[in-house]
mmCIF file of C-alpha atoms in Angstrom:
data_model
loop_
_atom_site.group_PDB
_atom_site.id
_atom_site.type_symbol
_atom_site.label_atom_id
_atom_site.label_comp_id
_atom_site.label_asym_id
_atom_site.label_seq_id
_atom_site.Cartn_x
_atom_site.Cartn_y
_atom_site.Cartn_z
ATOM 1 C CA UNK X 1 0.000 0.000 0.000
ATOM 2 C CA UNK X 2 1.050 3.508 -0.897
ATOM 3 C CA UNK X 3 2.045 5.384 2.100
ATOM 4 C CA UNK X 4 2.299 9.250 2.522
ATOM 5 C CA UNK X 5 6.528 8.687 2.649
ATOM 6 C CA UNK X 6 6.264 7.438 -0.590
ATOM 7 C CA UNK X 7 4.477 10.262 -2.074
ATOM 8 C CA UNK X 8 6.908 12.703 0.155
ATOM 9 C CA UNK X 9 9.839 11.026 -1.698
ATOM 10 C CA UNK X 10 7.722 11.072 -5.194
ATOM 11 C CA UNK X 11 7.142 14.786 -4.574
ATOM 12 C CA UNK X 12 10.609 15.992 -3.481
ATOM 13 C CA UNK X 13 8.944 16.990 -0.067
ATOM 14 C CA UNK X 14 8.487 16.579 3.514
ATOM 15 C CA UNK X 15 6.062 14.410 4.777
ATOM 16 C CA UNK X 16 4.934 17.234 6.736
ATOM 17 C CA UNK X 17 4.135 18.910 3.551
ATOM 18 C CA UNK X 18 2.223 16.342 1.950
ATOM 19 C CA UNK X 19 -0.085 16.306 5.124
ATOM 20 C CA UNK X 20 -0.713 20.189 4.933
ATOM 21 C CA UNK X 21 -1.925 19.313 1.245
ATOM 22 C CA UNK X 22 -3.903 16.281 2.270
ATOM 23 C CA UNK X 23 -5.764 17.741 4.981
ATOM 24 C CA UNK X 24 -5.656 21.851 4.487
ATOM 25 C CA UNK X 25 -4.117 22.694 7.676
ATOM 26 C CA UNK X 26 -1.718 24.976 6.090
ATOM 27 C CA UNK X 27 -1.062 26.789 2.836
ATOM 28 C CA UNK X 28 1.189 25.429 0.538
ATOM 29 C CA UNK X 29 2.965 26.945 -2.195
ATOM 30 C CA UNK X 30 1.117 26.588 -5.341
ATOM 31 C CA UNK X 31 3.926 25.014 -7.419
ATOM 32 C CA UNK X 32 4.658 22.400 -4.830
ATOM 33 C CA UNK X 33 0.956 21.744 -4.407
ATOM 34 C CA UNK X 34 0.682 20.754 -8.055
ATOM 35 C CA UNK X 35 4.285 18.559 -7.348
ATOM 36 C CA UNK X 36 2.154 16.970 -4.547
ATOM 37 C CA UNK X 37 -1.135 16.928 -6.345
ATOM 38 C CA UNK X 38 1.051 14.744 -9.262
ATOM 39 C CA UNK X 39 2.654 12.707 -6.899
ATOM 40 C CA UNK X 40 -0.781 11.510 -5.307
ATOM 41 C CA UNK X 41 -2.244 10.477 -8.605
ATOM 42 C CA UNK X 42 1.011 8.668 -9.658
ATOM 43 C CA UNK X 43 1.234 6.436 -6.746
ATOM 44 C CA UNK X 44 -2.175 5.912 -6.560
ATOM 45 C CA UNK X 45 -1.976 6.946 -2.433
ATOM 46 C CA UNK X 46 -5.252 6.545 -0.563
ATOM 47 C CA UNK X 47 -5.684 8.791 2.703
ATOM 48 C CA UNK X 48 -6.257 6.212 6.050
ATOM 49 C CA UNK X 49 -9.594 7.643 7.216
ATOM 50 C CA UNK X 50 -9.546 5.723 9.918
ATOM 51 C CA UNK X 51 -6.418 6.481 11.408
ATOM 52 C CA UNK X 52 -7.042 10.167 10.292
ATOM 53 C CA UNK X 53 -10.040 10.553 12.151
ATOM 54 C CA UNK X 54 -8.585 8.765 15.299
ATOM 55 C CA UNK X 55 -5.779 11.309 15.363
ATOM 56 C CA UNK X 56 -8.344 14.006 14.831
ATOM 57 C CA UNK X 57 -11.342 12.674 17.002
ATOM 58 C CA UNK X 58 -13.282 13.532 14.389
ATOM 59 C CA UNK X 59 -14.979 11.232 11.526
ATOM 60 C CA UNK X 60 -16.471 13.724 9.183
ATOM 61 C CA UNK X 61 -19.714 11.788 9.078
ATOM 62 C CA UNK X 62 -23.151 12.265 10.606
ATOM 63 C CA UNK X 63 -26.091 9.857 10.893
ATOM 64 C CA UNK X 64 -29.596 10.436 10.362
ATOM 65 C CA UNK X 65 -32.672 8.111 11.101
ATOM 66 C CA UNK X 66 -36.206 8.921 9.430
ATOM 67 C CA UNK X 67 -38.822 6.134 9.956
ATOM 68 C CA UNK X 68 -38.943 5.487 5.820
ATOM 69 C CA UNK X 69 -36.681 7.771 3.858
ATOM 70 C CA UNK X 70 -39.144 6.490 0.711
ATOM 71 C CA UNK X 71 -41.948 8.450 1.390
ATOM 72 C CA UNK X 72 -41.889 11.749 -0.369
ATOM 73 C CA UNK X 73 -41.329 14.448 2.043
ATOM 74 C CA UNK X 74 -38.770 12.368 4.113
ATOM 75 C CA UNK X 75 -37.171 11.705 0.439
ATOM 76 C CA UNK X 76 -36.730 15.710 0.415
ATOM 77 C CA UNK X 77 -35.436 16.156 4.502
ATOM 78 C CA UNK X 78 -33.170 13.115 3.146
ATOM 79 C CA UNK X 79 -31.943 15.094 0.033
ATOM 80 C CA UNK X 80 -31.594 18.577 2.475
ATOM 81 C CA UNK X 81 -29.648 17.310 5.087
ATOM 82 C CA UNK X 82 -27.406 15.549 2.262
ATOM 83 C CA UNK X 83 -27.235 18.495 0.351
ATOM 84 C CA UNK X 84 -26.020 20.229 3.494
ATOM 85 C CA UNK X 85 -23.656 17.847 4.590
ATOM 86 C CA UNK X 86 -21.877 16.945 1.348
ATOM 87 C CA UNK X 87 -21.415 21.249 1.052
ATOM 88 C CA UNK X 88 -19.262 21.191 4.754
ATOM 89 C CA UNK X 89 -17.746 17.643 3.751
ATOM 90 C CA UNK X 90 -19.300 15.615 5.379
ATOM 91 C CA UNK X 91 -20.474 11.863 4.461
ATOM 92 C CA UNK X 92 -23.993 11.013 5.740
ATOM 93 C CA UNK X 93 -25.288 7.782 6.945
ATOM 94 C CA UNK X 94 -28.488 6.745 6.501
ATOM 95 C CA UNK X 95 -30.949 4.553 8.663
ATOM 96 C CA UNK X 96 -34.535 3.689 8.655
ATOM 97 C CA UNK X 97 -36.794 3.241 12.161
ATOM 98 C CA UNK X 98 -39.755 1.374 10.319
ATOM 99 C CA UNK X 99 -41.409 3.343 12.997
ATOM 100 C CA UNK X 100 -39.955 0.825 15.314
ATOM 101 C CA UNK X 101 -38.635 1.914 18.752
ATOM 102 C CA UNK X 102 -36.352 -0.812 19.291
ATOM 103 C CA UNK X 103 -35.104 -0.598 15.826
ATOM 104 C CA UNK X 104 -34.537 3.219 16.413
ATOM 105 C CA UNK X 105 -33.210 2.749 19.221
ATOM 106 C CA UNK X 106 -30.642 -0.531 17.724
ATOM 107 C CA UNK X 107 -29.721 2.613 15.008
ATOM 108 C CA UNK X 108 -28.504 5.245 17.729
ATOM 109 C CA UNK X 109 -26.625 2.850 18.849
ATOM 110 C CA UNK X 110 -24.662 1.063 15.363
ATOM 111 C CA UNK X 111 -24.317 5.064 13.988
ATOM 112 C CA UNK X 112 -22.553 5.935 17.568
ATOM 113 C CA UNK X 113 -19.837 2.858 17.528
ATOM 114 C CA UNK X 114 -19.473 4.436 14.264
ATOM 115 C CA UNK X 115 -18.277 8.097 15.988
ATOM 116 C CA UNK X 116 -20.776 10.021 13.455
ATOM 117 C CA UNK X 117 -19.386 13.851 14.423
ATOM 118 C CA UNK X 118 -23.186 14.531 14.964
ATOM 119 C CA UNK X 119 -26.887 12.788 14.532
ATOM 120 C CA UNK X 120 -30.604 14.005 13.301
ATOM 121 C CA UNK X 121 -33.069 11.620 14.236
ATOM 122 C CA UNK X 122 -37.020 12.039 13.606
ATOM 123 C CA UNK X 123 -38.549 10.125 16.517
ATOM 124 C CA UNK X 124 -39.942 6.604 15.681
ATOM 125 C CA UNK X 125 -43.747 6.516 16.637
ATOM 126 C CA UNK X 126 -44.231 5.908 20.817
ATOM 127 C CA UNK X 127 -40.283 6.264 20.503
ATOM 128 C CA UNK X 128 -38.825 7.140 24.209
ATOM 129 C CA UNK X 129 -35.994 8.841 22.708
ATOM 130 C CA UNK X 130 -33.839 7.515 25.777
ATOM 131 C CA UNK X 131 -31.255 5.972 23.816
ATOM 132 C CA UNK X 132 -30.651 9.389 21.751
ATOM 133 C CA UNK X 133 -30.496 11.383 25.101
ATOM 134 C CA UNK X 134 -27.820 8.930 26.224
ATOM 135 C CA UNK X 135 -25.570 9.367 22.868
ATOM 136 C CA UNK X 136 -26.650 13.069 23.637
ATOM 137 C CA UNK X 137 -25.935 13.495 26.936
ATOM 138 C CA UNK X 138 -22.139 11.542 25.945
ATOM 139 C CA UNK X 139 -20.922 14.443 23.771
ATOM 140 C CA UNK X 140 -22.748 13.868 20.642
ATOM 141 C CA UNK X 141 -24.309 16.813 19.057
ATOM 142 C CA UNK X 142 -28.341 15.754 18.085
ATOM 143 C CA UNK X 143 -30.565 17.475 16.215
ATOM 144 C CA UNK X 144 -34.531 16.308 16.165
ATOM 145 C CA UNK X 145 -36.141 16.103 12.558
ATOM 146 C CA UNK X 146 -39.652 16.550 11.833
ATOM 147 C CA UNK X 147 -41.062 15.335 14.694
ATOM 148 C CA UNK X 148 -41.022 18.433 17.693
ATOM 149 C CA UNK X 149 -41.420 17.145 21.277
ATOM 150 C CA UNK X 150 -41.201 20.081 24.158
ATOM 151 C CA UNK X 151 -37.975 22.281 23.967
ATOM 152 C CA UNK X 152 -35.322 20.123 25.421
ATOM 153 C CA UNK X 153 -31.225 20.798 25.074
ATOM 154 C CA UNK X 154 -31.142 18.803 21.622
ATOM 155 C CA UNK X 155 -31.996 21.270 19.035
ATOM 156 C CA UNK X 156 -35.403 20.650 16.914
ATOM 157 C CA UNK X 157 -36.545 21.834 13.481
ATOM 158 C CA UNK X 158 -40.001 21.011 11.436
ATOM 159 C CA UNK X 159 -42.787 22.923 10.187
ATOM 160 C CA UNK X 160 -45.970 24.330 11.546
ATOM 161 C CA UNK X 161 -48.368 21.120 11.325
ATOM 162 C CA UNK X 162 -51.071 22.860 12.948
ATOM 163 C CA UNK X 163 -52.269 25.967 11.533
ATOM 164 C CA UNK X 164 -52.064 24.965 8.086
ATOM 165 C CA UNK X 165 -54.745 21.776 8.745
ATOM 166 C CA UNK X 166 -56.331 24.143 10.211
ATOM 167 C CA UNK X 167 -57.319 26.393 7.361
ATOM 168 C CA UNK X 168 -57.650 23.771 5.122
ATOM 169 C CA UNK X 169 -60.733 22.532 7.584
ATOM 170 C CA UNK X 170 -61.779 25.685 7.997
ATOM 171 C CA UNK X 171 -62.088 25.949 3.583
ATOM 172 C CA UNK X 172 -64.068 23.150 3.691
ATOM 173 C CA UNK X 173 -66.173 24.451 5.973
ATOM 174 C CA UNK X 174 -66.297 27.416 4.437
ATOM 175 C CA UNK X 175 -68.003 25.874 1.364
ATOM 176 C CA UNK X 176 -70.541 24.822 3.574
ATOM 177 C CA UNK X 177 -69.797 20.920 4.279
ATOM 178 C CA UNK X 178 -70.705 20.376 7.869
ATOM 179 C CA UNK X 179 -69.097 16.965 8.262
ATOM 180 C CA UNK X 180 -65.744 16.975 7.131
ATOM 181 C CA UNK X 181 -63.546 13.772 8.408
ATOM 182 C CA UNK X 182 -59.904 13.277 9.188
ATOM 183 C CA UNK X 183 -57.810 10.594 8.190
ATOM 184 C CA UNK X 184 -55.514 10.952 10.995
ATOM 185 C CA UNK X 185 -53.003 8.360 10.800
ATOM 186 C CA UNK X 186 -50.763 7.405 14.204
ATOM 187 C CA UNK X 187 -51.737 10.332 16.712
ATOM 188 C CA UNK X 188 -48.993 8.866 18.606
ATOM 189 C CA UNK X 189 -46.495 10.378 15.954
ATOM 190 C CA UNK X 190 -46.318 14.118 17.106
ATOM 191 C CA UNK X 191 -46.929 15.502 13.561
ATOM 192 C CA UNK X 192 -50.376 13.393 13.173
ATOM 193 C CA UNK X 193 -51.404 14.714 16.915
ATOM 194 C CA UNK X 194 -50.632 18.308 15.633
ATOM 195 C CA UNK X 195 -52.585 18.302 12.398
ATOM 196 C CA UNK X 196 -55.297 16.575 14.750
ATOM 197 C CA UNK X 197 -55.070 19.515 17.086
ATOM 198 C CA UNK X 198 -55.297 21.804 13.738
ATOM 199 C CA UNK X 199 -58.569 20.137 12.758
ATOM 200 C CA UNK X 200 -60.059 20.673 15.948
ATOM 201 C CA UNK X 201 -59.526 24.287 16.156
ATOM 202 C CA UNK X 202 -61.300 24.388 12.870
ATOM 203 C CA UNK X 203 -64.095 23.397 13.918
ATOM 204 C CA UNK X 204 -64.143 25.617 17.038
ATOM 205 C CA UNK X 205 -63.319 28.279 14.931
ATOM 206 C CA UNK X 206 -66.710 27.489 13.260
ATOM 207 C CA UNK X 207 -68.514 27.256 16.436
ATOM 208 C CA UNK X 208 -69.294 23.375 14.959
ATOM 209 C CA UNK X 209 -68.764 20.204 16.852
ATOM 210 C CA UNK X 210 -66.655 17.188 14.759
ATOM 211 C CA UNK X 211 -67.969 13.989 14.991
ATOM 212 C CA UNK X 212 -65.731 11.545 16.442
ATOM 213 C CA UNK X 213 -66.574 8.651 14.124
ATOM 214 C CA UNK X 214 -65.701 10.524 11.278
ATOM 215 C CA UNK X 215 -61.925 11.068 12.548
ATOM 216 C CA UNK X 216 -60.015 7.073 11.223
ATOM 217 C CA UNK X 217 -56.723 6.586 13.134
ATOM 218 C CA UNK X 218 -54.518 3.254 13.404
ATOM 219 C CA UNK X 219 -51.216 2.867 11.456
ATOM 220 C CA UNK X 220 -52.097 5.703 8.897
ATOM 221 C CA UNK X 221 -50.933 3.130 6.351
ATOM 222 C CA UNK X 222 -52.787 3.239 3.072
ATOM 223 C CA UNK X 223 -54.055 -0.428 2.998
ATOM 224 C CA UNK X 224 -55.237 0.026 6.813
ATOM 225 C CA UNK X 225 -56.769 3.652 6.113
ATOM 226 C CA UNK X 226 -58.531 1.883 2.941
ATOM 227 C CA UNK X 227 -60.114 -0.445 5.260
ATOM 228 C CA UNK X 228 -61.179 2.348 7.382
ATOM 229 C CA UNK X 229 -62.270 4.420 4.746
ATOM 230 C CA UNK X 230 -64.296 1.970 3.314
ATOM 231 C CA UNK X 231 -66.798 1.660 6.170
ATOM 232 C CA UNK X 232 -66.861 5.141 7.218
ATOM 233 C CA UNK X 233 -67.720 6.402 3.118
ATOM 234 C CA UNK X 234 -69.809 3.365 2.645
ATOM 235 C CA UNK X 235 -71.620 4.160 5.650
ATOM 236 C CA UNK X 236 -75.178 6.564 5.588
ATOM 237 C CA UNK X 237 -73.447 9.112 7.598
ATOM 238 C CA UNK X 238 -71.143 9.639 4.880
ATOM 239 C CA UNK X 239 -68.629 12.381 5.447
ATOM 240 C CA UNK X 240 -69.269 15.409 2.491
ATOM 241 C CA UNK X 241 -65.250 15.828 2.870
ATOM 242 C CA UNK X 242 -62.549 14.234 4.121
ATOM 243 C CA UNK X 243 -58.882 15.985 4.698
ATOM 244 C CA UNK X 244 -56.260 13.303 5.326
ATOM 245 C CA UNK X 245 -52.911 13.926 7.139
ATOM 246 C CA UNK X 246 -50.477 12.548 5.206
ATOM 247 C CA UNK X 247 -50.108 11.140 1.768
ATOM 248 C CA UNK X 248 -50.528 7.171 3.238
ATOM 249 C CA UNK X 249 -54.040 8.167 4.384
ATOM 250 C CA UNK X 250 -54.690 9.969 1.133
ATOM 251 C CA UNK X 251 -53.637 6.923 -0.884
ATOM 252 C CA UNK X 252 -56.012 5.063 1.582
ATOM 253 C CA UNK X 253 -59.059 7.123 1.279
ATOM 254 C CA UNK X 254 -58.629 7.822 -2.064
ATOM 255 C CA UNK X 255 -58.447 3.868 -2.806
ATOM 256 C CA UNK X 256 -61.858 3.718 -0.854
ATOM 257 C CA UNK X 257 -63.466 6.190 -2.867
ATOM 258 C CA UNK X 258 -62.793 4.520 -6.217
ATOM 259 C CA UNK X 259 -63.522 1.234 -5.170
ATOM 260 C CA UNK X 260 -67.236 2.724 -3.681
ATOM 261 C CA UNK X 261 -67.037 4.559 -7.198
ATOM 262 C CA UNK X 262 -67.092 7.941 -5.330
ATOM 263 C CA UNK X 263 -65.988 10.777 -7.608
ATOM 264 C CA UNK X 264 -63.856 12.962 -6.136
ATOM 265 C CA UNK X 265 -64.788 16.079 -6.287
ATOM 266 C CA UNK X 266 -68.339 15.517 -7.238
ATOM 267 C CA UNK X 267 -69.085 12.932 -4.628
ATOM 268 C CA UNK X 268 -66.488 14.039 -2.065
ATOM 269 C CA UNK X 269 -64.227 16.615 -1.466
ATOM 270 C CA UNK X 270 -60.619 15.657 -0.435
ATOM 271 C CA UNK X 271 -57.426 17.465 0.707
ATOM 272 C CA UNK X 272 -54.367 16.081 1.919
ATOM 273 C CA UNK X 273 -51.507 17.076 4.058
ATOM 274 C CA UNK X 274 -47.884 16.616 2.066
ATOM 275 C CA UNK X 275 -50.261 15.088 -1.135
ATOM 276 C CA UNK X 276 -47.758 13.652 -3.754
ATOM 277 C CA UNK X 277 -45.012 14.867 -6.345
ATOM 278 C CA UNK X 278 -46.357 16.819 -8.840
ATOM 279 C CA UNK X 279 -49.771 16.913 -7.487
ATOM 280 C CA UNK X 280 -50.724 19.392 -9.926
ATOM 281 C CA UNK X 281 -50.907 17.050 -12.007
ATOM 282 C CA UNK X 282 -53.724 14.302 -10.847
ATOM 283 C CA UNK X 283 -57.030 14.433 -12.031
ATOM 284 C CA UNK X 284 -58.684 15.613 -9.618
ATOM 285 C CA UNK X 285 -55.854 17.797 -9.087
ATOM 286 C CA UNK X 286 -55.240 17.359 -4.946
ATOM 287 C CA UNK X 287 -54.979 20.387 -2.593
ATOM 288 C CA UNK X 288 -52.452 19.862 -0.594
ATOM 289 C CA UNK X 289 -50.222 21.548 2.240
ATOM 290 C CA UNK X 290 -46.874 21.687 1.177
ATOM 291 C CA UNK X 291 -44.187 21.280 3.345
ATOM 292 C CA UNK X 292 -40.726 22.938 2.599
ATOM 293 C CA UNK X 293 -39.059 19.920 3.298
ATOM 294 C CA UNK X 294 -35.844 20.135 1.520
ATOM 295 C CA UNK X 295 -35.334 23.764 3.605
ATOM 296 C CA UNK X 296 -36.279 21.726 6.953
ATOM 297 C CA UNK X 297 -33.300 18.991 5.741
ATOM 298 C CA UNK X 298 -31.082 22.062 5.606
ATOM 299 C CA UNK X 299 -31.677 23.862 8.142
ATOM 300 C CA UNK X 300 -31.237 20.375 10.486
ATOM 301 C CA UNK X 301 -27.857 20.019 8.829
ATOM 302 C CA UNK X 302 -26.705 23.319 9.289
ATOM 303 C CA UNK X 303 -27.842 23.326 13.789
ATOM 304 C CA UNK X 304 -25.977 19.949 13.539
ATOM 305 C CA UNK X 305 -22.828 21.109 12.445
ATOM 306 C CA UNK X 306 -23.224 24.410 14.337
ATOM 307 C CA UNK X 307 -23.314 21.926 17.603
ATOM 308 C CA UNK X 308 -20.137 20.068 15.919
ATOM 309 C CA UNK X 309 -18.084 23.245 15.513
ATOM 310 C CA UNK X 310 -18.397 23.876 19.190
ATOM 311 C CA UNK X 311 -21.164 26.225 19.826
ATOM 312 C CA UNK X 312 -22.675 25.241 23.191
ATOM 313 C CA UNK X 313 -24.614 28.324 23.910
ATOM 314 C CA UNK X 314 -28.312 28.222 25.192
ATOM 315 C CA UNK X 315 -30.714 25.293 25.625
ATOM 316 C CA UNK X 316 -31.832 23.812 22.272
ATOM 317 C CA UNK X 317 -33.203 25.714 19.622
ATOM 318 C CA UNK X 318 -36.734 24.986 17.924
ATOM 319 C CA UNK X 319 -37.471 25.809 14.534
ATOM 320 C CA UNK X 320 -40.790 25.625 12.794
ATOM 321 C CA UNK X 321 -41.135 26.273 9.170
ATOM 322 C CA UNK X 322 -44.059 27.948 7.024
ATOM 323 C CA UNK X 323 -45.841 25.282 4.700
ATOM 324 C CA UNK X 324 -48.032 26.727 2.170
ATOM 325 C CA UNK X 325 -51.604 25.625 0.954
ATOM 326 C CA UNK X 326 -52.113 24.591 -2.819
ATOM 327 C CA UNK X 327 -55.789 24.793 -3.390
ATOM 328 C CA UNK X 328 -56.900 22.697 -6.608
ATOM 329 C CA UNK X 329 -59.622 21.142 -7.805
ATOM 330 C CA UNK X 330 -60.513 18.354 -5.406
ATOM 331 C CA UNK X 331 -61.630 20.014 -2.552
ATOM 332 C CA UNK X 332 -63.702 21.809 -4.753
ATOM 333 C CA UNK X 333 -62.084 24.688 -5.925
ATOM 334 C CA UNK X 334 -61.310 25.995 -9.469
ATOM 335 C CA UNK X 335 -57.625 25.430 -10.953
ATOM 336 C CA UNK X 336 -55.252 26.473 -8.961
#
């Protein structure tokens, strides 16, 4: 294996020097950069990460857990963070929860052997978080994704879940429906229980009371939503909208619909929290809150390696940002 003496002697330099050009600790003369530069690609040296980062206690890596980085909006946090990362050079490492505790928990743990510099974690469903306070509380910089819990010392960043559902209730309302459902997926994960709370507050705003039986919970997986669906639009109290939490329990109801052959919006209006890429583009065309989710990716990245660069100040900080409302055609609005 090519060592760093070899390229030193390849070069015409110290080994010293080689190492400034390596790792940037120093400048270098431009002329025996290039002579360095040269000598790297002619020997074909390979820098020992390992033993670099145990000489610098640092691994220039970070891990981040999301509960399934396939579904579209944790796709975009994934693509933010990465984006982020990759920009400070840093390699990320990737993990999925399944929305499993243990599994979560099994994560913190393999990405922390590992000496990640920092983690982001969005909390697994009824997760205790206990193992990512203990890699915390160690010396390990964490930032919370997504899912907000009460301000703590790890720093958290997601959007407003609850005004947004809010007004989108309060829309359908507006065009007279008096029983609107929800489709509220797990309200054990603290997004669902927020765009809960948001649908509530609609219909205070409205001086109207919801009716519990038209608000489906469980997994908020589509195939169990469908289920759900299915008896509550098959049913004679038949909700005249329904505004689902997520794009799972979209899928779901909207799967119900079609097989009741339920048009949608002449039958039943629909809106959906998160919705689907390029929603603009269904027919009906889907109103649909739109999270900034690549921004909340980010914005994660960039608290993490704030924490990672030293800055200790002040209990953790919480950032929430803006979605915006698309309203289209199935909720029964004109074209956007």
């Amino acid at each position: 294996m090519t060592t760093i003496v070899d390229v030193a002697q390849l070069a015409g330099v110290s080994t010293s020097t080689v190492s400034h050009v390596v790792n940037g600790t120093r400048p270098v003369a431009d002329k025996t950069r290039e002579r360095v530069l040269k000598a790297i690609e002619q020997s074909g040296y390979r820098q020992d990460t390992l033993a670099r980062s145990l000489r610098r206690s640092r691994t220039d890596s970070v891990g981040l857990i999301v509960s399934d980085a396939g579904q579209p909006t944790f796709a975009d946090m994934v693509r933010g963070v990465e984006h982020e990362a990759a920009r400070a050079g840093y390699t990320l490492l990737l993990a999925h929860s399944g929305e499993d505790p243990a599994h979560e928990a099994r994560s913190v743990r393999a990405l922390a052997a590992r000496r990640v510099d920092g983690l982001i974690v969005a909390p697994a469903a009824r997760s205790t978080g206990a193992e990512t306070e203990a890699v915390r509380r160690g010396g390990t910089p964490v930032v919370i994704l997504d899912r907000l819990g009460a301000p703590g010392a790890a720093d958290q960043v997601g959007v407003d879940n609850t005004t947004p559902m809010r007004e989108v209730v309060e829309h359908l309302l507006a065009h007279g429906h008096r029983t609107v459902a929800l489709a509220a997926g797990d309200l054990a994960v603290p997004t669902m229980a927020e765009r809960h709370r948001g649908y509530m507050q609609a219909f205070g705003t409205a001086h109207a009371a919801p009716d519990p039986e038209l608000v489906i919970t469980g997994s908020g997986l589509a195939a169990e939503t469908r289920a759900l669906a299915l008896r509550m639009l098959g049913s004679a109290r038949r909700p005249e909208a329904v505004a689902c939490a997520s794009t799972e329990t979209a899928v779901g109801v909207m799967e119900a619909a079609a097989a009741l052959g339920l048009r949608i919006p002449q039958d039943l209006k629909l809106a959906a929290f998160d919705g689907f890429p390029q929603s603009g583009l269904f027919e009906p065309r889907v109103t649909t809150v739109v999270q900034p989710a690549f921004d909340v990716g980010t914005t994660a990245m960039a608290l993490l390696l704030r924490r990672v660069n030293g800055d200790t100040r002040g209990e953790g900080e919480v950032v929430r940002l803006e979605p915006r409302v698309v309203y289209r055609t199935s909720c029964g609005c004109g074209p956007a």
